[in-house]
GROMACS .gro file of C-alpha atoms in nm:
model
  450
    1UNK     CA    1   1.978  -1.875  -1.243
    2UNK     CA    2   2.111  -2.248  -1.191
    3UNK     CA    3   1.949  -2.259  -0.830
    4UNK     CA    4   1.647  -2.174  -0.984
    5UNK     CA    5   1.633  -2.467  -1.245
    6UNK     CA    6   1.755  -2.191  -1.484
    7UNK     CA    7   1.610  -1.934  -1.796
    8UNK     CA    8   1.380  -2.158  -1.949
    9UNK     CA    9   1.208  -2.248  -1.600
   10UNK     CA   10   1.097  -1.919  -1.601
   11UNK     CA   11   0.784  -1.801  -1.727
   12UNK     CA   12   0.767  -1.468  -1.610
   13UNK     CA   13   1.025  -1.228  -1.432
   14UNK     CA   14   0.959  -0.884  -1.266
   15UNK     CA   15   1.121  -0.695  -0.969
   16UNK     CA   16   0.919  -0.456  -0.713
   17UNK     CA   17   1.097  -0.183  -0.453
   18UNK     CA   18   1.318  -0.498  -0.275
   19UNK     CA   19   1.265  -0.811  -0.451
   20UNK     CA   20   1.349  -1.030  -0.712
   21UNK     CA   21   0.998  -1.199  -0.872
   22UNK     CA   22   1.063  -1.542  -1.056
   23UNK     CA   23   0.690  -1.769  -1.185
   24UNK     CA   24   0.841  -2.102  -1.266
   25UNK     CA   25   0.730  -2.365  -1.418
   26UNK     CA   26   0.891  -2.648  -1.246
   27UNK     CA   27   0.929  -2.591  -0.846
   28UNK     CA   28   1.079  -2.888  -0.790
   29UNK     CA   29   1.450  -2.729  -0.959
   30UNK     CA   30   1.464  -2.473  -0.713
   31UNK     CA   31   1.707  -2.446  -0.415
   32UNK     CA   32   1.605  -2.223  -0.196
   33UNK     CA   33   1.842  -2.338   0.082
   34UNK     CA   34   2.098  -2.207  -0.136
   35UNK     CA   35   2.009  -1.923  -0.315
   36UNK     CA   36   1.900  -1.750   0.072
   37UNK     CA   37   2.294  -1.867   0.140
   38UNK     CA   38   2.397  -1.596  -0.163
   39UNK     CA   39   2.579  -1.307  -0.097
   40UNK     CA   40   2.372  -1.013  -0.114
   41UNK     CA   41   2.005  -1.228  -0.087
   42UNK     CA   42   1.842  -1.109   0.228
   43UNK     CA   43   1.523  -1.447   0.196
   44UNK     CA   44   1.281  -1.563   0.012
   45UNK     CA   45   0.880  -1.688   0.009
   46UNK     CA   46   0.660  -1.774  -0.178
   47UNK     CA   47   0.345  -1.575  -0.262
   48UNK     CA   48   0.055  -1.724  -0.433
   49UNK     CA   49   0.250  -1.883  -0.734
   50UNK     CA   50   0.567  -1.668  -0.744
   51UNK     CA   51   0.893  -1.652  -0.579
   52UNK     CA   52   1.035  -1.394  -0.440
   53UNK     CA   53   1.403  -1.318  -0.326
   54UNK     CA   54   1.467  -1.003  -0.107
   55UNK     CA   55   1.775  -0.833  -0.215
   56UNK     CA   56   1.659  -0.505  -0.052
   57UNK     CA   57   1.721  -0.129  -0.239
   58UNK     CA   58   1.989  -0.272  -0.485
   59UNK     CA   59   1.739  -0.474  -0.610
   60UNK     CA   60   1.702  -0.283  -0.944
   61UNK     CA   61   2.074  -0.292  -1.004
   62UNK     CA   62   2.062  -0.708  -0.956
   63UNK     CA   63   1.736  -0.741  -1.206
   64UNK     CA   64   1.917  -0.567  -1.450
   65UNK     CA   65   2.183  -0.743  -1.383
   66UNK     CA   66   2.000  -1.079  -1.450
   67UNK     CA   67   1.829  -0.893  -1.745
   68UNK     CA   68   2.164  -0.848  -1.934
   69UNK     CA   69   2.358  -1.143  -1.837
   70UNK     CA   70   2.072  -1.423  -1.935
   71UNK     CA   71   1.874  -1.237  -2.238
   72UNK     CA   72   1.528  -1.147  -2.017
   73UNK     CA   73   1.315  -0.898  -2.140
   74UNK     CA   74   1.304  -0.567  -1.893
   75UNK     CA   75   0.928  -0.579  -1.748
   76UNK     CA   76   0.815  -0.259  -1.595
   77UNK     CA   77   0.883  -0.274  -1.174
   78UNK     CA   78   0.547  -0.352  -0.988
   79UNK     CA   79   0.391  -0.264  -0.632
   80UNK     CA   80   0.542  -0.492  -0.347
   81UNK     CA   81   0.307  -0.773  -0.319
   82UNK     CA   82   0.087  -0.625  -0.603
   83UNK     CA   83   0.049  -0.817  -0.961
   84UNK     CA   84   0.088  -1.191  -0.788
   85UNK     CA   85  -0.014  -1.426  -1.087
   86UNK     CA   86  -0.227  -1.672  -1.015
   87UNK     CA   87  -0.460  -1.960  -1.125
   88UNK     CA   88  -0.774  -1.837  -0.962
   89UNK     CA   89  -1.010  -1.546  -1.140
   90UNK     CA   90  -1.207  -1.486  -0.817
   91UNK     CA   91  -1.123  -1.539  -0.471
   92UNK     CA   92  -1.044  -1.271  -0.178
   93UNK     CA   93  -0.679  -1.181  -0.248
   94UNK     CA   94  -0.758  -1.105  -0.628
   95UNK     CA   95  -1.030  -0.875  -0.480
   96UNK     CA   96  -0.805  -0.738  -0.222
   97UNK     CA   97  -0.504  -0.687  -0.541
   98UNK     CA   98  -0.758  -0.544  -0.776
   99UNK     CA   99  -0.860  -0.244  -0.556
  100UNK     CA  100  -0.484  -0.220  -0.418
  101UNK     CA  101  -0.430  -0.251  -0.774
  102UNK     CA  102  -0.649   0.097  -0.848
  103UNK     CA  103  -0.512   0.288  -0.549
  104UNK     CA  104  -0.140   0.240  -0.483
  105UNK     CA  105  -0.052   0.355  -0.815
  106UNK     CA  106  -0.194   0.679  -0.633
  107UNK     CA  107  -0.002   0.732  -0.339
  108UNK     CA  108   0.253   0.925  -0.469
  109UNK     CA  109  -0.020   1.189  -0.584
  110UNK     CA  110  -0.167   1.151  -0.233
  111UNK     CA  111   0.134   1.161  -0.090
  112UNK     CA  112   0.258   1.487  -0.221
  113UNK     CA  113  -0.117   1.648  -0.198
  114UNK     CA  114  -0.077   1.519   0.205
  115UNK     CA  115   0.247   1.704   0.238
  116UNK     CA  116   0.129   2.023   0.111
  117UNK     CA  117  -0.126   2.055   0.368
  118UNK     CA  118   0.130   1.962   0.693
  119UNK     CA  119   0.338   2.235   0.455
  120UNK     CA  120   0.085   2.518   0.471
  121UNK     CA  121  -0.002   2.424   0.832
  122UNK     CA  122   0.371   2.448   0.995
  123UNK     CA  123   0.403   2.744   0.781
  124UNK     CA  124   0.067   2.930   0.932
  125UNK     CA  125   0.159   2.776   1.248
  126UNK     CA  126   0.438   3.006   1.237
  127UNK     CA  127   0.304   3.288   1.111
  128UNK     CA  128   0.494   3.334   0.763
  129UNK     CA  129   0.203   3.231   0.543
  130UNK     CA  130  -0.108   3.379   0.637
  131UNK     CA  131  -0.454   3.228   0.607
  132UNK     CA  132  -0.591   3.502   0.321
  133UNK     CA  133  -0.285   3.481   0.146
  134UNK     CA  134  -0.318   3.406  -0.233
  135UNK     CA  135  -0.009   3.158  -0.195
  136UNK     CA  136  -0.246   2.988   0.116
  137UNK     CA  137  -0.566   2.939  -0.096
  138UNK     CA  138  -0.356   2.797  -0.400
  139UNK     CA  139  -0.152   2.574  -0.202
  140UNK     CA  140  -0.470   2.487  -0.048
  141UNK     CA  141  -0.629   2.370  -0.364
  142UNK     CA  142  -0.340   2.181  -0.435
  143UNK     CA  143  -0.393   1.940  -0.154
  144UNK     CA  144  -0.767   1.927  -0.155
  145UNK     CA  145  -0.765   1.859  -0.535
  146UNK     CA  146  -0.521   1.532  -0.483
  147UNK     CA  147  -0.825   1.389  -0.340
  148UNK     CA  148  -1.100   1.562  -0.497
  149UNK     CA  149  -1.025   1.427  -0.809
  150UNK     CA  150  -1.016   1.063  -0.731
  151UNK     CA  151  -1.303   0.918  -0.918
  152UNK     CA  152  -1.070   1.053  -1.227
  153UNK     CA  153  -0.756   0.920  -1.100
  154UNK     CA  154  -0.930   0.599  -1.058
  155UNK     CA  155  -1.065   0.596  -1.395
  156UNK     CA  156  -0.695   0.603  -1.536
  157UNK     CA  157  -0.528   0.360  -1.319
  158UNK     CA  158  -0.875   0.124  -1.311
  159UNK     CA  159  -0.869   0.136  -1.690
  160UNK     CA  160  -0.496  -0.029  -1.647
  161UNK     CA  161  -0.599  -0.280  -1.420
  162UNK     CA  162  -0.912  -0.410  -1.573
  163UNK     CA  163  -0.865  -0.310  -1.950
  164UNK     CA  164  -1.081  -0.086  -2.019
  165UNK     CA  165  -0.984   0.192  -2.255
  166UNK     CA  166  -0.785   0.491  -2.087
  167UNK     CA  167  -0.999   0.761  -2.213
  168UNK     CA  168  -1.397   0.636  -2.142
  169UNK     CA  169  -1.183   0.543  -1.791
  170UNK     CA  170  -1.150   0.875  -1.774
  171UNK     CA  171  -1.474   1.011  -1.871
  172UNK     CA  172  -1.655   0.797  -1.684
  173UNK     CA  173  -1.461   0.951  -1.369
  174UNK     CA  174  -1.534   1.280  -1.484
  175UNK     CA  175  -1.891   1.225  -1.502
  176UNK     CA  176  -1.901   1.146  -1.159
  177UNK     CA  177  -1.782   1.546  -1.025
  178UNK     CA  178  -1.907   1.723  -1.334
  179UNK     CA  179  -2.028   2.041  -1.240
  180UNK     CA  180  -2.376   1.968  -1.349
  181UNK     CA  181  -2.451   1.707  -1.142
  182UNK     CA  182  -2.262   1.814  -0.835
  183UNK     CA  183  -2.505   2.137  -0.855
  184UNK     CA  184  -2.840   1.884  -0.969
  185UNK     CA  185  -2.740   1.693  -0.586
  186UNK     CA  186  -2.718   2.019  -0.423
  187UNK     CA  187  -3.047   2.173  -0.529
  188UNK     CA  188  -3.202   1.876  -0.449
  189UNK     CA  189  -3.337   1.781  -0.811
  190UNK     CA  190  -3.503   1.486  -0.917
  191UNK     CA  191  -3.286   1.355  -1.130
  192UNK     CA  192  -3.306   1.053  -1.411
  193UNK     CA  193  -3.158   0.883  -1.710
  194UNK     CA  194  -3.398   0.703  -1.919
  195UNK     CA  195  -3.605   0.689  -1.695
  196UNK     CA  196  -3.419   0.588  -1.419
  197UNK     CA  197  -3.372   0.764  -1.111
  198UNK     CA  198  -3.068   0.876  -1.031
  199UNK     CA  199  -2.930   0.848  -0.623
  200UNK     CA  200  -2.867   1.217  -0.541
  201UNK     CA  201  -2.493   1.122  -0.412
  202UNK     CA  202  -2.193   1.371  -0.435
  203UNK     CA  203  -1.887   1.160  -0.522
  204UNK     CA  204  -1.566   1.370  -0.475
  205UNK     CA  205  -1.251   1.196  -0.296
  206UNK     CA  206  -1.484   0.871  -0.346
  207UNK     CA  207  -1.314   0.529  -0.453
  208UNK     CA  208  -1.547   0.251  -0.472
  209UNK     CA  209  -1.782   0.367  -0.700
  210UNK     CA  210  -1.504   0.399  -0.947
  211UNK     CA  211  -1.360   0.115  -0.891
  212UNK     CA  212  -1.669  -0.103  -0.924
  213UNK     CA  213  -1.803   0.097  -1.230
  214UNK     CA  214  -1.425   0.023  -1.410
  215UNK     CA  215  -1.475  -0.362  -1.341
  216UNK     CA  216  -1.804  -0.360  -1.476
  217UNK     CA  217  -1.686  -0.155  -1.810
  218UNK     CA  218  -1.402  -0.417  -1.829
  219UNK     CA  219  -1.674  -0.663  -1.953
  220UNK     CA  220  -1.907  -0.409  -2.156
  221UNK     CA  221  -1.641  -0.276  -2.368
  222UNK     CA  222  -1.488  -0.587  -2.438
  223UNK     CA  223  -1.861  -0.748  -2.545
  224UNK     CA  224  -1.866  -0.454  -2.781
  225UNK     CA  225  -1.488  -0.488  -2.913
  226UNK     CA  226  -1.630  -0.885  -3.050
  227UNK     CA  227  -1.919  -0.841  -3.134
  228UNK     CA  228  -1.871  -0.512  -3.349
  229UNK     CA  229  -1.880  -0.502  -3.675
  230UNK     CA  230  -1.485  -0.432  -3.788
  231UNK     CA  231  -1.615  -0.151  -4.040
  232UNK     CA  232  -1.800   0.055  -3.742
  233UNK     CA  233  -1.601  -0.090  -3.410
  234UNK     CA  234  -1.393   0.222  -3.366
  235UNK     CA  235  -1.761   0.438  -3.331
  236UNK     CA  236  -1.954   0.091  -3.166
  237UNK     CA  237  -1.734   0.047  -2.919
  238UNK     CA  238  -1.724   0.355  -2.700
  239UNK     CA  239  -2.054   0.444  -2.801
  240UNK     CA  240  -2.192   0.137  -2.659
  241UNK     CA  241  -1.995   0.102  -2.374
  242UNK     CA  242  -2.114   0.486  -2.275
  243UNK     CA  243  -2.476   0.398  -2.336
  244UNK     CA  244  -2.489   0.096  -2.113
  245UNK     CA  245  -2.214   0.224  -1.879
  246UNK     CA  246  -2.310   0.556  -1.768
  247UNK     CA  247  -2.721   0.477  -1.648
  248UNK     CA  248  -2.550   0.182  -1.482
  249UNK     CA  249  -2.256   0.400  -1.300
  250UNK     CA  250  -2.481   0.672  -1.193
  251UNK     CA  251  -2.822   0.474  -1.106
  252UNK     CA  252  -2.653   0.139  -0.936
  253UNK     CA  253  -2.267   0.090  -0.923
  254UNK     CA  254  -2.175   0.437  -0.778
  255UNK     CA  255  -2.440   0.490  -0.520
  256UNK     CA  256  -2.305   0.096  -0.427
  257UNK     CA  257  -1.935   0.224  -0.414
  258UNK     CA  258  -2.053   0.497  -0.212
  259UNK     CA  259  -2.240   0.255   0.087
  260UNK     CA  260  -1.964   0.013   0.086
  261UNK     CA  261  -1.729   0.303   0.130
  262UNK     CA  262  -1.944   0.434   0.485
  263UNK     CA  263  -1.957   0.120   0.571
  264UNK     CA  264  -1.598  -0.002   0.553
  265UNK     CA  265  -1.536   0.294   0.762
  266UNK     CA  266  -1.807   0.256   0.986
  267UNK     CA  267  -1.685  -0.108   1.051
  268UNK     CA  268  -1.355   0.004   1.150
  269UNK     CA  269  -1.445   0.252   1.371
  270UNK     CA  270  -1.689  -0.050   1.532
  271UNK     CA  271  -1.393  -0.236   1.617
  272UNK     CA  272  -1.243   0.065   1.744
  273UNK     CA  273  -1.494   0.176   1.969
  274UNK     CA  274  -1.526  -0.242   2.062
  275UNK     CA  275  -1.144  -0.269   2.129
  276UNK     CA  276  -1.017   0.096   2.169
  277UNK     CA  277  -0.701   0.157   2.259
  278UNK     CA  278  -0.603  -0.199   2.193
  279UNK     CA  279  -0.682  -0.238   1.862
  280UNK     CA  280  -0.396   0.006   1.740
  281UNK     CA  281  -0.143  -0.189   2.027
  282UNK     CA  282  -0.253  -0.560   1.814
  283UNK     CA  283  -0.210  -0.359   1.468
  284UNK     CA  284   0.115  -0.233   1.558
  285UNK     CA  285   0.285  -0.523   1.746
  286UNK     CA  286   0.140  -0.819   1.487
  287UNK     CA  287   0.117  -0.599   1.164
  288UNK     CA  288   0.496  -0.755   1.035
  289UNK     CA  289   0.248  -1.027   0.985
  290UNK     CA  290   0.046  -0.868   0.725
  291UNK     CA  291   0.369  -0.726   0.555
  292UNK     CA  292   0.520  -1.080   0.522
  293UNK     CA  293   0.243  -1.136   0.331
  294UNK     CA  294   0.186  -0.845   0.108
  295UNK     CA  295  -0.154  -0.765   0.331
  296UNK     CA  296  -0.089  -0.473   0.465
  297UNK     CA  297  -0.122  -0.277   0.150
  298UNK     CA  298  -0.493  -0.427   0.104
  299UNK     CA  299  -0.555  -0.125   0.400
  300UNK     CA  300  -0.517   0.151   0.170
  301UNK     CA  301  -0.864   0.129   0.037
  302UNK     CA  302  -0.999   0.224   0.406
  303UNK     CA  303  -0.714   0.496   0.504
  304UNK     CA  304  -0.820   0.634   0.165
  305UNK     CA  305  -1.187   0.678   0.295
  306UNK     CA  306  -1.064   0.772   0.626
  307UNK     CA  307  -0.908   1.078   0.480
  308UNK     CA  308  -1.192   1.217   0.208
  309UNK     CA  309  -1.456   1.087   0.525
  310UNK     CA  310  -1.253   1.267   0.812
  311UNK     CA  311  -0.949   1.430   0.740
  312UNK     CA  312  -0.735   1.219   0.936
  313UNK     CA  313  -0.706   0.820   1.010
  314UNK     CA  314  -0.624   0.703   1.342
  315UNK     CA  315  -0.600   0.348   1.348
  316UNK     CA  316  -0.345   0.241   1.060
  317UNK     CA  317  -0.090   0.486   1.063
  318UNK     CA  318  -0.038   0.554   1.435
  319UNK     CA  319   0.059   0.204   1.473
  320UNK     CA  320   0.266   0.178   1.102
  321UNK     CA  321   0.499   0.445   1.241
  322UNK     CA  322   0.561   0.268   1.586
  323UNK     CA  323   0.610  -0.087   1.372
  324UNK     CA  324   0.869   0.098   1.145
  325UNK     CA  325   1.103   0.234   1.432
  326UNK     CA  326   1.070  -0.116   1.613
  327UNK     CA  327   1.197  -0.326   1.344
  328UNK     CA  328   1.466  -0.046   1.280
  329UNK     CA  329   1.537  -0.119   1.692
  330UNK     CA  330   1.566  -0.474   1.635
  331UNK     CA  331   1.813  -0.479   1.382
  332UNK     CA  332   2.026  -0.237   1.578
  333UNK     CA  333   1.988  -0.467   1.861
  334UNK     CA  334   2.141  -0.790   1.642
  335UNK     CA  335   2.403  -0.510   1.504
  336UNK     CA  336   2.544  -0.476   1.902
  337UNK     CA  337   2.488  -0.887   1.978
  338UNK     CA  338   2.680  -1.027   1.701
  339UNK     CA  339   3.067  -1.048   1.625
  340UNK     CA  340   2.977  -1.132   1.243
  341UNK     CA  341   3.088  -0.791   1.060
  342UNK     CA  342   2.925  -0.847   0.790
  343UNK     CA  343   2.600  -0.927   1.012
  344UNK     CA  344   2.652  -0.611   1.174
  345UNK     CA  345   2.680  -0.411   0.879
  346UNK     CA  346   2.359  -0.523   0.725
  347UNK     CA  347   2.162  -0.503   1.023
  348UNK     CA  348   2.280  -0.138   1.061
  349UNK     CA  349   2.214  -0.075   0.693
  350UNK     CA  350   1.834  -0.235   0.766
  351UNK     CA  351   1.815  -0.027   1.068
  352UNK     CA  352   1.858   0.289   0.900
  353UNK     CA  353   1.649   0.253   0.582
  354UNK     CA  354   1.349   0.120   0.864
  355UNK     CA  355   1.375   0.400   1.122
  356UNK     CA  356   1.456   0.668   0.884
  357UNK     CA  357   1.275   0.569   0.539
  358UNK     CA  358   1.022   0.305   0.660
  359UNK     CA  359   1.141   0.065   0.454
  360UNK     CA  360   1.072  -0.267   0.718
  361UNK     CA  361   1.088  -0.509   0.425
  362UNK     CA  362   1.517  -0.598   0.450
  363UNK     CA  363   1.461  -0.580   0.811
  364UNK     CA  364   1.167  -0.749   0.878
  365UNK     CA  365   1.313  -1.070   0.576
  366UNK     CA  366   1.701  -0.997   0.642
  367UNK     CA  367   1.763  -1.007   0.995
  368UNK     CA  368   1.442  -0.975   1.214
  369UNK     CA  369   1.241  -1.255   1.075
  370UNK     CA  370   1.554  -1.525   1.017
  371UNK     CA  371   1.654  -1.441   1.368
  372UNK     CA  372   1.323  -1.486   1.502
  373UNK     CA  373   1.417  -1.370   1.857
  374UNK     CA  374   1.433  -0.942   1.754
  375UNK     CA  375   1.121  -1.005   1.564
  376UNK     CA  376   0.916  -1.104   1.872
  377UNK     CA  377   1.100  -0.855   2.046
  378UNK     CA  378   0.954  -0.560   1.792
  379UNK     CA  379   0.620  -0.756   1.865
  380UNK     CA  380   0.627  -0.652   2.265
  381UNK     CA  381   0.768  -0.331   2.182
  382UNK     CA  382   0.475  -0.236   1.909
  383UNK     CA  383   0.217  -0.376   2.154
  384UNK     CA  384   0.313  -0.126   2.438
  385UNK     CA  385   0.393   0.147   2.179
  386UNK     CA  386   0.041   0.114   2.005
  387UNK     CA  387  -0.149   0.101   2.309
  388UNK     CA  388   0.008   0.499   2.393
  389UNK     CA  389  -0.085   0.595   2.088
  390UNK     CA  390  -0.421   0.437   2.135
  391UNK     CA  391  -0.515   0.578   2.444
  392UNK     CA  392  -0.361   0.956   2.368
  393UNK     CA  393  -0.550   0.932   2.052
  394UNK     CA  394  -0.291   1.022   1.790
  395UNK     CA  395  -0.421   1.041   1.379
  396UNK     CA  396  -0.236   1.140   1.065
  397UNK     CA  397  -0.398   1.324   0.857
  398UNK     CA  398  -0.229   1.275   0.503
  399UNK     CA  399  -0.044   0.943   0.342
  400UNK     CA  400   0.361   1.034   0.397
  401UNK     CA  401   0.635   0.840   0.392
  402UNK     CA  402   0.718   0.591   0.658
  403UNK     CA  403   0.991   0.635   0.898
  404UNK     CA  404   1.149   0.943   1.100
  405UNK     CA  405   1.089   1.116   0.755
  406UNK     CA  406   0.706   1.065   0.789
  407UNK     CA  407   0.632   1.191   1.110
  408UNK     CA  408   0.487   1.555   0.998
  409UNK     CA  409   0.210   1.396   0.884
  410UNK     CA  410   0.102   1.423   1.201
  411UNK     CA  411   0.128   1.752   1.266
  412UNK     CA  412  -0.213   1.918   1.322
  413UNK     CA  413  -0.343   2.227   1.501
  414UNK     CA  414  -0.288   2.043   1.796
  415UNK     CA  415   0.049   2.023   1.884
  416UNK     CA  416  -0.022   1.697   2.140
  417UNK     CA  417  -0.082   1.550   1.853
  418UNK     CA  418   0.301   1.486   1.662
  419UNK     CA  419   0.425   1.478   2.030
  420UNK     CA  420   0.197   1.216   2.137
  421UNK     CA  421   0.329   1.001   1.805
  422UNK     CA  422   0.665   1.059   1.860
  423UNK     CA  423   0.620   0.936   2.262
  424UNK     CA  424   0.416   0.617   2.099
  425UNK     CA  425   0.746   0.557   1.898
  426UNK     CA  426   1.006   0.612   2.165
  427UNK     CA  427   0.814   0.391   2.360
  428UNK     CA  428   0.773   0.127   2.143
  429UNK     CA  429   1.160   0.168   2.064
  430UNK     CA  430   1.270   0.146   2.428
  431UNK     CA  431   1.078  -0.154   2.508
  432UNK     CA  432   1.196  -0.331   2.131
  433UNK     CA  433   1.529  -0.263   2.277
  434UNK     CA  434   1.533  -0.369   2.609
  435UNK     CA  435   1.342  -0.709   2.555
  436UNK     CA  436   1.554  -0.775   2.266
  437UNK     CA  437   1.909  -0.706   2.451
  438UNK     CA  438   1.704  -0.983   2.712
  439UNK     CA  439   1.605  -1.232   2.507
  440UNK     CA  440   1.826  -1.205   2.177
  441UNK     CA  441   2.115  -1.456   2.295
  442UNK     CA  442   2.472  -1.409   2.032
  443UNK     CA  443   2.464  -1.791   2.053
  444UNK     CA  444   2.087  -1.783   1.853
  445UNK     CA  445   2.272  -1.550   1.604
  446UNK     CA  446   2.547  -1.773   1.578
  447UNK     CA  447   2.288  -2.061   1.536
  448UNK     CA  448   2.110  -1.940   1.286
  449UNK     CA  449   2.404  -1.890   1.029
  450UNK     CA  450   2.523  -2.200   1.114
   0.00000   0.00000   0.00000
């Protein structure tokens, strides 16, 4: 706390999955040579105006650590790189957080929905569960409602991030796949609110139109909370905010959402057809980029859409899985270069939680970043790695955890598929490895502590 000008330079004080997050008011007490000298501190950045210290998974043991010793208040853990305070109302990374800010809250829901489909499919695969089975057709709906019922989920967690009442948040998502309307789109019916015409668009596993309808209601319900009467604000408030929100959802911001959905994926898959192959070899080989800077998770918006638009994504993931393992390879390269045992024991304890848990963020700041050397070694190895798994073709087709762990997600009815992946990763791996036990010198370890 003295290395960072201590308690009372701190305005506000968080933690996420590995780091320590500090907004100060003075930068000019910190010592950041120092506190990334700690025992136990992996690095440091800045982000937009906060600071953040990589401790790694103990990170939650440290904060409340911190909490108890100097008298903070316990905030609620955030996102990594999600919640970033800053000066600026509008500009492309508040965009980019708001709509991470709606979905990543999610994943775990998508997650687990993903995993009961590569469930059911290993287990029909094999022939215990068969395809008429009740336990088949339940399971089923279990994984297709995880992304059926987005426009809801996105009601909840939008309500959170723009502050808009929880339940009209929800309503307003459950107007969107109400049984009435889906059947009004189906038939074909002209269909109108006051007049309006209404765009005949079916919005299951859609996440744009809730997201931009939950901005909007940000503003309308808050006009209505100042400018109601006190005596008739609890009946003026969601009453008005219903009246002007739900023409506007259905007749403009929805059938918006739902274009900028088809196109965000139709842009990607321009680039893909543009760049083929290559473009998953540059995601996977220059991708640490994006996590150093809290990007990467600004791409769940389109892997989202790539899933309710078709089933699978192809671009994103093949190349995540390949980046994991590499940076997982390039600690365990440092681990075998260096004579420092306690070097070699947290590179080892970064390689595992990378290759196994796809964790990259302790190796990526701890060892592969500082070092510089394994980093651009993971770079040549997720290059050649990504380019296999762009030309066999590979896709996942649910979110999953990262790592060894993940890799079922790509299991499909074609079993080239997960075999392909796993190739793309070995590949990647062997390369990492070879160019770093090449061009990772122990005297640029050495160096570096020094």
């Amino acid at each position: 706390m003295d290395l960072i000008g201590g308690k009372d330079n701190v305005s506000f004080f968080t933690h996420c999955v590995t780091r320590l997050r500090f907004n100060l008011k003075d930068r000019s007490l910190l010592e950041d040579e120092k506190i990334q000298k700690l025992p136990g501190v992996i690095g440091s950045q800045w982000v937009a105006d906060q600071y953040q210290i990589i401790i790694g998974q103990e990170v939650s043991d440290v904060y409340n650590m911190i909490c108890e010793k100097h008298g903070f208040t316990k905030e609620k853990s955030v996102k990594e790189n999600l919640e970033v305070k800053s000066n600026k109302k509008f500009s492309a990374g508040a965009i980019l957080s708001a709509i991470s800010g709606c979905i990543t809250p999610l994943i775990p829901m998508l997650v687990g929905g993903g995993m009961i489909k590569v469930f059911i499919l290993i287990l029909s695969q094999l022939g215990v569960l068969s395809n008429e089975s009740g336990t088949y057709v339940i399971l089923n709906m279990v994984s297709a409602a995880s992304t059926y019922f987005l426009p809801v989920a996105i009601g909840y967690t939008g309500s959170k991030k723009f502050g808009v009442n929880t339940g009209l948040g929800l309503l307003l998502g459950g107007i969107l796949i109400h049984p009435t309307l889906l059947q009004m789109v189906s038939d074909g019916a002209a269909i109108s609110i006051f007049g309006v015409p209404i765009a005949a668009n079916s919005y299951g596993s859609s996440i744009f139109p809730m997201i931009l309808t939950m901005f909007v209601a940000g503003y309308v319900e808050r006009f209505f909370a100042k400018n109601s009467p006190k005596v008739v604000r609890s009946i003026v408030e969601p009453l008005g905010t219903l009246i002007i929100m739900v023409p506007l959802m259905l007749c403009v911001l929805a059938p918006l959402g739902s274009y900028l959905g088809v196109y965000l994926g139709a842009a990607i898959m321009w680039i893909y057809d543009t760049l083929g192959p290559l473009e998953c070899a540059l995601f996977a080989a220059f991708s640490p980029y994006l996590v150093m800077t809290g990007m990467h998770l600004c791409l769940d918006p389109y892997t989202t859409q790539s899933f309710a638009m078709f089933g699978k994504e192809g671009i994103i993931g093949p190349a995540k899985y390949v980046r994991d393992f590499n940076q997982g390879i390039a600690c365990l390269v440092v681990a075998l270069k260096t004579k420092d045992m306690d070097l070699r024991t947290t590179a080892l304890s970064c390689a595992v939680t990378a290759i196994f848990g796809g964790v990259t963020e302790p190796a990526l700041f701890g060892i592969n970043l500082k070092y510089k050397k394994p980093l651009y070694s993971a770079i040549i190895g997720g290059f050649f790695g990504g380019l296999y798994a762009g030309f066999a073709g590979t896709a996942r087709y649910s979110y999953g955890p990262g790592g060894l762990l993940g890799l079922p997600v790509f299991i499909s009815e074609d079993p080239m598929n997960l075999i392909n992946q796993v190739i793309a990763c070995l590949i990647g791996a062997a390369v990492t490895f070879i160019a770093g036990m090449i061009i990772v010198k122990k005297e640029d370890l050495e160096a570096a502590d020094n």
